[in-house]
Coordinates of C-alpha atoms and ligand atoms in Angstrom, one line a residue:
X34 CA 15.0 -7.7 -7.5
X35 CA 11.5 -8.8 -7.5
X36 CA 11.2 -12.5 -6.8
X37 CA 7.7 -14.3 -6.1
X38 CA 6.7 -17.4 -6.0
X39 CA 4.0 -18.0 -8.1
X40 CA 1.9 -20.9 -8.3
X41 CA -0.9 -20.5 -10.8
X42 CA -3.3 -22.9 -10.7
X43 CA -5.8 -20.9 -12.4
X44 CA -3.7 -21.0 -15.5
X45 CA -2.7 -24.7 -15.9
X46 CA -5.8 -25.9 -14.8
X47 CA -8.6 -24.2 -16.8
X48 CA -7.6 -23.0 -19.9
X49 CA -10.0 -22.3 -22.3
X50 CA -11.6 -20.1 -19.8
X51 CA -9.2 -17.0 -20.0
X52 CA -7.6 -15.4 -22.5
X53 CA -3.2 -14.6 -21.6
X54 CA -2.9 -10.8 -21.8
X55 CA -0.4 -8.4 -21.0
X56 CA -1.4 -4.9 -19.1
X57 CA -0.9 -1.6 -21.2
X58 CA 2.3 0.7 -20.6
X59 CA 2.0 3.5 -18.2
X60 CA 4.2 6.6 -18.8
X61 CA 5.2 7.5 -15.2
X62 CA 4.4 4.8 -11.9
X63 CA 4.5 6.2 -9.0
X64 CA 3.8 4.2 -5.7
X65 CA 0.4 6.2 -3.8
X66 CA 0.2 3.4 -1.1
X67 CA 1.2 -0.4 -0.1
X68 CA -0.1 -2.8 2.1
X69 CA 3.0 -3.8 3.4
X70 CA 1.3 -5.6 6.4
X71 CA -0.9 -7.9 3.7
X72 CA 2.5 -8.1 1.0
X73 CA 4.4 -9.8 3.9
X74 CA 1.7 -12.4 4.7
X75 CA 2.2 -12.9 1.2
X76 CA 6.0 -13.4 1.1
X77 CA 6.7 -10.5 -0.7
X78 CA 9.1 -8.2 0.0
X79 CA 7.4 -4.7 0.5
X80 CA 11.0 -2.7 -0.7
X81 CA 10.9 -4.8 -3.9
X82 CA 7.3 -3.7 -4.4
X83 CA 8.2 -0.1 -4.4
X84 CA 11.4 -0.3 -6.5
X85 CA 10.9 -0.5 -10.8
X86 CA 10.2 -4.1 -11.3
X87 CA 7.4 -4.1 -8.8
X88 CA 6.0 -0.7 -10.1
X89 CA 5.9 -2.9 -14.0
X90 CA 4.2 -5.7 -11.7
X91 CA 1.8 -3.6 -9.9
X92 CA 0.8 -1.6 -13.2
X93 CA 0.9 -4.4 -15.3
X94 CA 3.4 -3.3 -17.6
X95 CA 5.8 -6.0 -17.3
X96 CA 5.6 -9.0 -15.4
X97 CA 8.2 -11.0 -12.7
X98 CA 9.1 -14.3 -13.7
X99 CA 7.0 -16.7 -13.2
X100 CA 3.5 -14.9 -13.6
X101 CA 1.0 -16.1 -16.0
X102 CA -1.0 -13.1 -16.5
X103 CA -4.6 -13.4 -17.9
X104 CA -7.9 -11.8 -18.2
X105 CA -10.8 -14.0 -17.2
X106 CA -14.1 -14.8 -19.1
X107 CA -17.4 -14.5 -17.4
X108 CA -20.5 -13.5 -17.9
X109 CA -23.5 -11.7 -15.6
X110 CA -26.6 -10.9 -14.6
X111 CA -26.3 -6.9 -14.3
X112 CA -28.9 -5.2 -12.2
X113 CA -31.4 -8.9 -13.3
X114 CA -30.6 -8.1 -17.7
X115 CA -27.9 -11.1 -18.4
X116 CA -24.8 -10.4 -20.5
X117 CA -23.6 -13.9 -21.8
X118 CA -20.1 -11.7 -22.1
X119 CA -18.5 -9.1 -20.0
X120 CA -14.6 -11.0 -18.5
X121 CA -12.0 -8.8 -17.0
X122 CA -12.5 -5.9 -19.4
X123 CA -10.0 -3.2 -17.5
X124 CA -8.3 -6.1 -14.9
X125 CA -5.7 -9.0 -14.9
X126 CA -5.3 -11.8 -12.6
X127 CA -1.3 -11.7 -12.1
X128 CA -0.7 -15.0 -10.7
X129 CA -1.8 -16.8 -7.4
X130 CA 0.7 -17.4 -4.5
X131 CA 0.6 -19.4 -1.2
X132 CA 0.5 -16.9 1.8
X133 CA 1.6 -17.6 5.7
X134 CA -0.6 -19.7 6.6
X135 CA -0.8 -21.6 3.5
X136 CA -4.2 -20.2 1.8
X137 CA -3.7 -19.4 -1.7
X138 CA -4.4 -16.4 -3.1
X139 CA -5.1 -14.1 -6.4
X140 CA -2.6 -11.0 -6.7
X141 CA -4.7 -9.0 -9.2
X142 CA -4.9 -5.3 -11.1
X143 CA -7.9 -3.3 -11.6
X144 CA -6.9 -0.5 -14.6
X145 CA -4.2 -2.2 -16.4
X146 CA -5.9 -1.4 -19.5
X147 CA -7.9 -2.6 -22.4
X148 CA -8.7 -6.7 -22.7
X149 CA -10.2 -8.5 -25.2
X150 CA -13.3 -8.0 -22.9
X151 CA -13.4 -4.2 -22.4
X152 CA -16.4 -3.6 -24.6
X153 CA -16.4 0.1 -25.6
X154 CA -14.4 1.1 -22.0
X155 CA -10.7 2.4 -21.8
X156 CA -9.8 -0.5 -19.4
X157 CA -8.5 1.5 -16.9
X158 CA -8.9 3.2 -13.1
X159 CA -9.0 6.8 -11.7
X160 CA -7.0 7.3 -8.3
X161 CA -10.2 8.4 -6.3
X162 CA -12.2 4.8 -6.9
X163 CA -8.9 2.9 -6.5
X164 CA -8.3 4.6 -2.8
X165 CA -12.1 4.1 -2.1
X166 CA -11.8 0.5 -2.6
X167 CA -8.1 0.6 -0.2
X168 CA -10.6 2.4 2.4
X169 CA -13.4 0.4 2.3
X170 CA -11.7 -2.9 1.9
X171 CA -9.6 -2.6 4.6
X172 CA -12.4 -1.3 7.0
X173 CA -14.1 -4.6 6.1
X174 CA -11.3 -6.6 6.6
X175 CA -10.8 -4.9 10.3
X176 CA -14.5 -5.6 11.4
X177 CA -13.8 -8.8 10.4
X178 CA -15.7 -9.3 7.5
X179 CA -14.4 -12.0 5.1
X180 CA -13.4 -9.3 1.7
X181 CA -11.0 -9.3 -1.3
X182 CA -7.9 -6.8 0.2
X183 CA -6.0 -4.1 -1.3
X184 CA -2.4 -4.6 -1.9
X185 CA -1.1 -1.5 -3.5
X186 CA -2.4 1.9 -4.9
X187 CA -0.7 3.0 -8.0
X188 CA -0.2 6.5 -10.4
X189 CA 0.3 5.8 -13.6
X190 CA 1.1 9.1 -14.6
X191 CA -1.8 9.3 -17.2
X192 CA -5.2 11.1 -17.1
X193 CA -7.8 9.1 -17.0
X194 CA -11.1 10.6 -18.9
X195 CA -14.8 10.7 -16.5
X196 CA -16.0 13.4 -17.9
X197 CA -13.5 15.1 -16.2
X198 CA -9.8 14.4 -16.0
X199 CA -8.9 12.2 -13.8
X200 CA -5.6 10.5 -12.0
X201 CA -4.9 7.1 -13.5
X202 CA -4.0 4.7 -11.1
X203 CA -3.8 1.1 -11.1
X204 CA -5.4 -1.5 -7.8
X205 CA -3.1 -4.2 -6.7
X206 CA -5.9 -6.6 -5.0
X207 CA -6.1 -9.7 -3.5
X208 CA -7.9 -12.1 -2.8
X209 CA -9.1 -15.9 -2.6
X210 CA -10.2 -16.4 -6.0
X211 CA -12.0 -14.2 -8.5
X212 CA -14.6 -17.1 -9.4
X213 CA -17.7 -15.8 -9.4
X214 CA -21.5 -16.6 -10.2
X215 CA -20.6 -14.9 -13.4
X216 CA -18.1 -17.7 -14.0
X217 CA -20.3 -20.2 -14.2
X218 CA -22.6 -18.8 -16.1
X219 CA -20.4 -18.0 -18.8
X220 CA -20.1 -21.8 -19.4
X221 CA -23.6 -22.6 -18.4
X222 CA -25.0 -20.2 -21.4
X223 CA -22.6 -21.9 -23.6
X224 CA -23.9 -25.0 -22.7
X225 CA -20.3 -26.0 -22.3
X226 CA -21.1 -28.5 -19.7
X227 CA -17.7 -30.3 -19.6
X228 CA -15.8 -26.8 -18.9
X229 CA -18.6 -25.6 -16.6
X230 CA -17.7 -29.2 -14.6
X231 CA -14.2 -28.8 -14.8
X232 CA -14.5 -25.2 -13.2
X233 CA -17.0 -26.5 -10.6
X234 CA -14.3 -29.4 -9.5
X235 CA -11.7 -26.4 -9.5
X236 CA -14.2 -24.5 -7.2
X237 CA -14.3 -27.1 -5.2
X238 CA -10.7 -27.9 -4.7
X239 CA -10.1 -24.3 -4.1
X240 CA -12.4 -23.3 -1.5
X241 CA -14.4 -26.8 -0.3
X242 CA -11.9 -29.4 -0.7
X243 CA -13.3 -31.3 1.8
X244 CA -16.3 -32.0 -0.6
X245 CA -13.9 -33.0 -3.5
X246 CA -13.9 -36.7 -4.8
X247 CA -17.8 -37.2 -2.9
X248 CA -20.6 -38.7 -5.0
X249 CA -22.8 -35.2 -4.1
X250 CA -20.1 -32.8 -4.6
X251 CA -22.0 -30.2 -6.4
X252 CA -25.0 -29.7 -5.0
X253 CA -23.1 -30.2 -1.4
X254 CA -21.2 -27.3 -3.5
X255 CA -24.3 -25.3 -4.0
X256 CA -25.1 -25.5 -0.4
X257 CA -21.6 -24.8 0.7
X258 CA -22.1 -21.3 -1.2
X259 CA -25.0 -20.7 -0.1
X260 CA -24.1 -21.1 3.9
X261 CA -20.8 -18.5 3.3
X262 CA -23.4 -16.2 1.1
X263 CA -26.1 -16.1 3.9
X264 CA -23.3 -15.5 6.0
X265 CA -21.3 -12.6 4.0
X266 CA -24.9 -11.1 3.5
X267 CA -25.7 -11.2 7.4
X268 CA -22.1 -9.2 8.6
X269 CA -22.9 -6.8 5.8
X270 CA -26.5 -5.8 7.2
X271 CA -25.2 -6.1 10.8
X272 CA -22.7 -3.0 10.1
X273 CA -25.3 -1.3 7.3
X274 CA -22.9 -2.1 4.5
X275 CA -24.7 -1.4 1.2
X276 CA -22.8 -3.3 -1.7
X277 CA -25.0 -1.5 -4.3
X278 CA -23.9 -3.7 -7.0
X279 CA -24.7 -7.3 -6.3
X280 CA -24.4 -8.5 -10.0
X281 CA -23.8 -11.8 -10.4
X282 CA -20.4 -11.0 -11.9
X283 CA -20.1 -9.4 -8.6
X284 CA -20.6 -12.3 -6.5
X285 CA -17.9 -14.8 -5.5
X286 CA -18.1 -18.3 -4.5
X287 CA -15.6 -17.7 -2.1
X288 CA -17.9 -15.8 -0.1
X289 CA -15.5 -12.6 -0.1
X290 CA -17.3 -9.1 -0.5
X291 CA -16.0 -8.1 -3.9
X292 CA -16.4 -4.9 -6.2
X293 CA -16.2 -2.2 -4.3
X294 CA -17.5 0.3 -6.7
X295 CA -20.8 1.7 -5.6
X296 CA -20.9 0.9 -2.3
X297 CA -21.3 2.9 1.1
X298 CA -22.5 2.6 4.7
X299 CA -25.5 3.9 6.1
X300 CA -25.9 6.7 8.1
X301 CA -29.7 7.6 9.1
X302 CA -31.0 3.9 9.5
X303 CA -33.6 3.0 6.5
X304 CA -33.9 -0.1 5.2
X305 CA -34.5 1.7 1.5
X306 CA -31.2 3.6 1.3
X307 CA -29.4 3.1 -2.1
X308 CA -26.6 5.6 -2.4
X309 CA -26.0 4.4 -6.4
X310 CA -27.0 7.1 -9.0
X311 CA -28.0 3.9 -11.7
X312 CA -29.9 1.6 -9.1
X313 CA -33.2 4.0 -10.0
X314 CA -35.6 1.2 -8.7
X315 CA -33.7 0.1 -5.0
X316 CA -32.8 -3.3 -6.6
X317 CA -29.5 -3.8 -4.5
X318 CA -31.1 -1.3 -1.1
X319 CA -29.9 -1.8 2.3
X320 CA -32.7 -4.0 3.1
X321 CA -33.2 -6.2 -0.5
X322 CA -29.4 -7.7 0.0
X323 CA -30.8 -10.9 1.5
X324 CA -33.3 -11.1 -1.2
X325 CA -31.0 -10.4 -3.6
X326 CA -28.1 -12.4 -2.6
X327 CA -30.4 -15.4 -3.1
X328 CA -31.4 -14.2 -6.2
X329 CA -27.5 -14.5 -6.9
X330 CA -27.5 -18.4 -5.7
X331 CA -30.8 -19.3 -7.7
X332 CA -28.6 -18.4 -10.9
X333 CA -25.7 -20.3 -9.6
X334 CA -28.1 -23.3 -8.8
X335 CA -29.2 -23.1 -12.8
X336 CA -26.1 -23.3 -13.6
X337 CA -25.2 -26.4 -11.0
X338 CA -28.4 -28.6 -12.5
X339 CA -26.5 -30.4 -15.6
X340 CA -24.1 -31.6 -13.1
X341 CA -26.0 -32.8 -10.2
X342 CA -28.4 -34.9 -12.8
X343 CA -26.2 -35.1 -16.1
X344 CA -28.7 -37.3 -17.8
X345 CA -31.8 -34.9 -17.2
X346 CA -30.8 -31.5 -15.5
X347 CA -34.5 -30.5 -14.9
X348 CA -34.5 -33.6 -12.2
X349 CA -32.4 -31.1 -10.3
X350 CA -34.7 -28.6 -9.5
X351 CA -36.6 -29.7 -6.4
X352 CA -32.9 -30.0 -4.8
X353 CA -32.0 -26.8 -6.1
X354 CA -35.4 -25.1 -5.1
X355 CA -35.2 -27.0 -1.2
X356 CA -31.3 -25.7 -1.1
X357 CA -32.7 -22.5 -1.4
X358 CA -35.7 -22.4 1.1
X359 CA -33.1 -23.5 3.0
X360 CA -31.3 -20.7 2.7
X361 CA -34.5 -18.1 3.3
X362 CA -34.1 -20.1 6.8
X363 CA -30.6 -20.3 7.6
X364 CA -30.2 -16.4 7.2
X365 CA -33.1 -15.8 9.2
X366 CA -31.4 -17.7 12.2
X367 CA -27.9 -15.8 11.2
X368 CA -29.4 -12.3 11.4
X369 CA -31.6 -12.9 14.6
X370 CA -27.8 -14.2 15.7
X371 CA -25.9 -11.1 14.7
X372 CA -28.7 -8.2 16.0
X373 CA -28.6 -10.1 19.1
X374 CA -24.8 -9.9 19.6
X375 CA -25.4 -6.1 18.8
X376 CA -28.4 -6.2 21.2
X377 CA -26.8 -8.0 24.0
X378 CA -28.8 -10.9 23.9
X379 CA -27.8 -14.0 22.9
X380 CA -31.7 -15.6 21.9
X381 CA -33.1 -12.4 20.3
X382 CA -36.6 -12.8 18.7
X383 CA -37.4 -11.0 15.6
X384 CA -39.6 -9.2 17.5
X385 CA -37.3 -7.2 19.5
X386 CA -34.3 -6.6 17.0
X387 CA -37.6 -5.6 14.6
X388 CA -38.9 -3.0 16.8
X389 CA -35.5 -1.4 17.6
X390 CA -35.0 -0.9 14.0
X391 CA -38.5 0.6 13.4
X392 CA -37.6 3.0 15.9
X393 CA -34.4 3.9 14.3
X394 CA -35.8 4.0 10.8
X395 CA -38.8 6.4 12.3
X396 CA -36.1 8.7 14.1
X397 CA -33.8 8.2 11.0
X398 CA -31.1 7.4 13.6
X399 CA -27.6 6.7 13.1
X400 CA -27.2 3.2 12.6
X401 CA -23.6 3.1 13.7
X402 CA -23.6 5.7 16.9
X403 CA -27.7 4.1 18.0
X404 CA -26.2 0.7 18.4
X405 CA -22.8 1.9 20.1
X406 CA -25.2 3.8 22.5
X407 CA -27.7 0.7 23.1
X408 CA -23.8 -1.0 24.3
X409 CA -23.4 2.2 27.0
X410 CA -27.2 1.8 27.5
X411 CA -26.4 -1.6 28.8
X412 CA -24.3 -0.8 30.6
X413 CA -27.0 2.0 32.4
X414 CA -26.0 5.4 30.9
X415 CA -29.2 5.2 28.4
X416 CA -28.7 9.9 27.9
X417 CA -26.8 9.1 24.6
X418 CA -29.4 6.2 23.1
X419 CA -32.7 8.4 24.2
X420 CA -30.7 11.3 22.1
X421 CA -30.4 9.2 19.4
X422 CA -33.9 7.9 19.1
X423 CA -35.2 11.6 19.5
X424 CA -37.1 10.7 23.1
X425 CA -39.3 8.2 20.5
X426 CA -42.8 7.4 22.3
X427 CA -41.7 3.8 21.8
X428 CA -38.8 3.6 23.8
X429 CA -39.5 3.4 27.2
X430 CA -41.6 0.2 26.5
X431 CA -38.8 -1.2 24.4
X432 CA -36.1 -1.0 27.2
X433 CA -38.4 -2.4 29.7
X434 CA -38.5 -5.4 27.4
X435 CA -35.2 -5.4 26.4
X436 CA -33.3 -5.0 29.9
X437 CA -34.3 -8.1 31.7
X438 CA -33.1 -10.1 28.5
X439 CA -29.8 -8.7 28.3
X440 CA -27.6 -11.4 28.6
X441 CA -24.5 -10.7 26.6
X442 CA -23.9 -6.8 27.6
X443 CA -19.6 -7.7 27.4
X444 CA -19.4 -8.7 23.8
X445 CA -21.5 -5.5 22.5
X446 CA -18.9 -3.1 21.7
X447 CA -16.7 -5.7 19.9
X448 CA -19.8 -6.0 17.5
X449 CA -20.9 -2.5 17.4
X450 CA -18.0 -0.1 15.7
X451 CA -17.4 3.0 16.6
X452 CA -15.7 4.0 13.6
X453 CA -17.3 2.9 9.8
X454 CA -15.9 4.5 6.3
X455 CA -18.4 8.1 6.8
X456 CA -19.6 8.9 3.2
X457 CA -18.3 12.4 3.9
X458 CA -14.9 11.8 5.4
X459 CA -14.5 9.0 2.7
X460 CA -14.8 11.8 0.0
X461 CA -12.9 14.2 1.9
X462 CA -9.8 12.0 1.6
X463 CA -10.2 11.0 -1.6
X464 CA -10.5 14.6 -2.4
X465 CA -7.2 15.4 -0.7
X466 CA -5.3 12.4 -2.1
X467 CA -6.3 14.0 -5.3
X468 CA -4.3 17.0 -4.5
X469 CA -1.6 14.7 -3.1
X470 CA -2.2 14.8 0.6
X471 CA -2.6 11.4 1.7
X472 CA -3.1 12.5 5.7
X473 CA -6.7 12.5 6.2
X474 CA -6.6 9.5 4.1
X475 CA -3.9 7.7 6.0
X476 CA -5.8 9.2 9.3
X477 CA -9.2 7.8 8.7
X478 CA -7.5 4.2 7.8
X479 CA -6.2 4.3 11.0
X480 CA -9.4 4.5 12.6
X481 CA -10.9 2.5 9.8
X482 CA -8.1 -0.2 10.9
X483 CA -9.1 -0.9 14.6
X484 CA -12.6 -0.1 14.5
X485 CA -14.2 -1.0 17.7
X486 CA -11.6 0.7 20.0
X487 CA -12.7 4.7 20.5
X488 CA -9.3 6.7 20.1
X489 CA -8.7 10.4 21.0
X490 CA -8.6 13.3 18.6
X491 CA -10.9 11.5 16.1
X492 CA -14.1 12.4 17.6
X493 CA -15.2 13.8 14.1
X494 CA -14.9 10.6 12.1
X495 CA -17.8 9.4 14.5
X496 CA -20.2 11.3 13.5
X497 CA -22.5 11.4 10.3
X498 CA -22.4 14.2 7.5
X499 CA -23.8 17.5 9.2
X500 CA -27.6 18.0 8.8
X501 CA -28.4 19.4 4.9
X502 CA -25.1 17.9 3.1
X503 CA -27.6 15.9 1.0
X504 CA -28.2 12.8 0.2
X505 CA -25.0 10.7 -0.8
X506 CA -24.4 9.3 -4.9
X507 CA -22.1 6.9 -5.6
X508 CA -21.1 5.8 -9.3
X509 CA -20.2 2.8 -11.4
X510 CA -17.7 2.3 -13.9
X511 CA -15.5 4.3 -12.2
Ligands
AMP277 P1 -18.2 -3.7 -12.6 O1 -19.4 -2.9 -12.7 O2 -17.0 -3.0 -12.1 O3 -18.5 -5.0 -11.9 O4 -17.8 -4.1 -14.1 C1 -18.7 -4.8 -15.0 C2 -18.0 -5.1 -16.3 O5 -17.6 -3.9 -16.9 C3 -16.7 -5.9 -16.1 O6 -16.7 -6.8 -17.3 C4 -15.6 -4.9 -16.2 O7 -14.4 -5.5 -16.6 C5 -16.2 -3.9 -17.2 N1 -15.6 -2.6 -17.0 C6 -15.9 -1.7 -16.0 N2 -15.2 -0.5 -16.2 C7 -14.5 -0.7 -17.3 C8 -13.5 0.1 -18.0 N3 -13.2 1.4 -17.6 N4 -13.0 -0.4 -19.1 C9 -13.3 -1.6 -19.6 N5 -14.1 -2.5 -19.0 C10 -14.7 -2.0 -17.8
MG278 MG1 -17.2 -6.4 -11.2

């Protein structure tokens, strides 16, 4: 038996903002994997997961008592075009529950079929993009970037249509909340000011209740956002995460990474990488995140201005505007603190973590293995990091200026990974979990899951994609 307690504030508190919807029946669920780790912090029972009525429950085919299940509205800014409507068009939110240590939580499907939002899609998920987001989440999660989780990965014994046929499968995620800047702008372009308040005091309970009740609360709101943005934004370009799809519908106020659709990790360090086949103009490129992200909050902040000055929301701006000078600022400091750590020193100026990345970008260096050899550089074995720049001219001057300001050599390699999801050992596992061999995915999860700590007999997930695989595509809508 499937029991769970469910407490779903989402439901009682905001309705009018979702739409109660049941998930489609799938012929055949069969359970791929389970987070049985993240289902206990949960308080559910991992064997009740795997048996029939947590199969229903994980496809959305039939729910456990006590779920409310629903498809939320909100609307988006995709690639800078706004759609007033897109909602949960192929996803449900189950029900929220309280986990261990008494943070409250979203269990959630991605593929359980068509919503009232799905637009002209099928509403549902192929196997490959469903394990993709398992792999990447969880390598987030392990280098301890705050992310929405994967709970479960499940068949559904359909084919699923891409132009090619497919493996249905179905996402059990978790996470936070699913609020997003999309949220409140589906409200805000309604002008339906008192919903759009009574989602921002929900907000506000949820994730900064120590703002609710105050005089200020939403633009301290607006600036709480923006802090755990600048900060998401930071630990993504300090591992060379590229999102590749920071639509505002694709932005939570939680300050989780969520979406993991198009996303990838560098290898050759460039600033301009995209990896998505539809982002033709580098909108959402390694190095336009922090531009973009506040691009993200200036939208929220729109949205914010009828309820920090009711009677005249243009009176708002200047606060709006400073908020986010403020936050040009505040990730300026976060990312001089974060190439530091990975440089070894605790006050780096722009100056040096700048001309370090020139020379990677110039040498088209591996960002993951050059900063992992700066750490053994440190520590005076600097063979692997003159490898890795290619003997650049620059480097002997660099290290003169860069050794007697190393200050914080210890905590290097618990910044710097070893081990980050390799495009090409990402697809390789998908590709074998396609054919039903889940070892080199469960083996490069294992790395994926402790990713600072070198293990034997993996040397291979190390290293990038052998010189003249190509460059790397990833899709959308997948
Ligand atoms: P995404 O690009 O995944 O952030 O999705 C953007 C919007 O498209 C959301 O409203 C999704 O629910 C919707 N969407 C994406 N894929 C599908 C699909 N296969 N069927 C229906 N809606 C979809
Ligand atoms: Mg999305």
């Amino acid at each position: 038996m499937l029991t769970i307690e469910f407490d779903n504030s989402y439901a009682r508190d905001l309705d009018g903002m979702y739409l109660p919807w049941q998930g489609a029946k799938v012929p055949d669920p069969a359970m791929v994997w389970l987070n049985e780790g993240l289902a206990r912090d949960l308080g559910l029972d991992p064997e009740a997961l795997r048996g029939p009525d947590g199969l229903a429950m994980l496809t959305g085919s039939a729910m456990p008592e006590g779920a409310a299940p629903l498809a939320m509205a909100y609307a988006g800014h995709q690639f800078g075009g706004f759609s007033p409507q897109l909602g949960d068009g192929r996803a449900l939110l189950i029900g929220e529950v309280i986990d261990r240590t008494g943070n409250r939580q979203d269990i959630h499907l991605k593929g359980s079929g068509k919503t009232p939002f799905s637009r002209g899609g099928d509403g549902k998920a192929a196997l490959g993009p469903v394990l993709r987001e398992v792999l990447i989440g969880e390598a987030m999660h392990a280098l301890g970037i705050p992310t929405t989780r994967a709970l479960s990965a499940v068949t559904t014994g359909e084919t699923v249509w891409r132009e090619v046929p497919l493996t249905g499968a179905v996402l059990g995620r978790v996470a936070s909340s699913h609020l997003r800047v999309g949220t409140f702008q589906f409200f805000y372009a309604r002008q339906e000011t008192a919903r759009l308040r009574r989602l921002a005091d929900y907000a506000i309970a949820r994730h900064y209740p120590e703002l609710s009740g105050a005089e200020d609360r939403y633009l301290a709101f607006y600036h709480a956002v923006i802090a755990r943005q600048m900060a998401l934004v930071a630990q993504w370009m300090g591992v060379g995460f590229v999102h590749g799809v920071m639509n505002t519908d694709n932005c939570a106020i939680s300050g989780e990474t969520i979406d993991y659709g198009p996303c990838a990790f560098l290898d050759a360090y460039n600033p301009d990488t995209v990896f998505s086949s539809i982002d033709r103009q580098g909108r959402y490129a390694y190095g336009n995140q922090p531009v973009l992200a506040r691009w993200n909050l200036a939208r929220l902040g729109e949205t914010l201005m009828p309820l920090i000055a009711p009677e005249d929301p243009q009176q708002a701006l200047p606060e709006v505007q400073s908020a986010l000078d403020a936050a040009e600022t505040r990730y300026a400091t976060l990312r001089r603190k974060k190439f530091g750590a990975k440089l070894g020193v605790t006050m780096a100026g722009d100056a040096l973590i700048d001309s370090f990345l020139d020379m990677l970008t110039a040498q088209s260096a591996d960002f993951t293995q050059a900063f992992r050899a700066l750490g053994r550089a440190a520590r005076g074995d600097e063979g692997p990091l003159v490898a890795h720049l290619n003997r650049d001219p620059r480097l002997a001057d660099w290290l003169d200026s860069w050794r007697p300001r190393l200050d914080a050599v210890e905590g290097m390699d618990a910044v710097n990974p070893v081990y980050v999801p390799r495009n090409h050992k990402v697809e390789e596992a998908l590709n074998a979990a396609q054919s039903e061999d889940m070892a080199p995915f469960e083996r490069l999860l294992t790395a994926l899951s402790d990713p600072f700590t070198r293990r034997d007999g993996f040397d291979d997930l190390e290293t990038p994609a052998p010189e003249g695989a190509g460059a790397y595509v990833t899709y959308c809508g997948t």
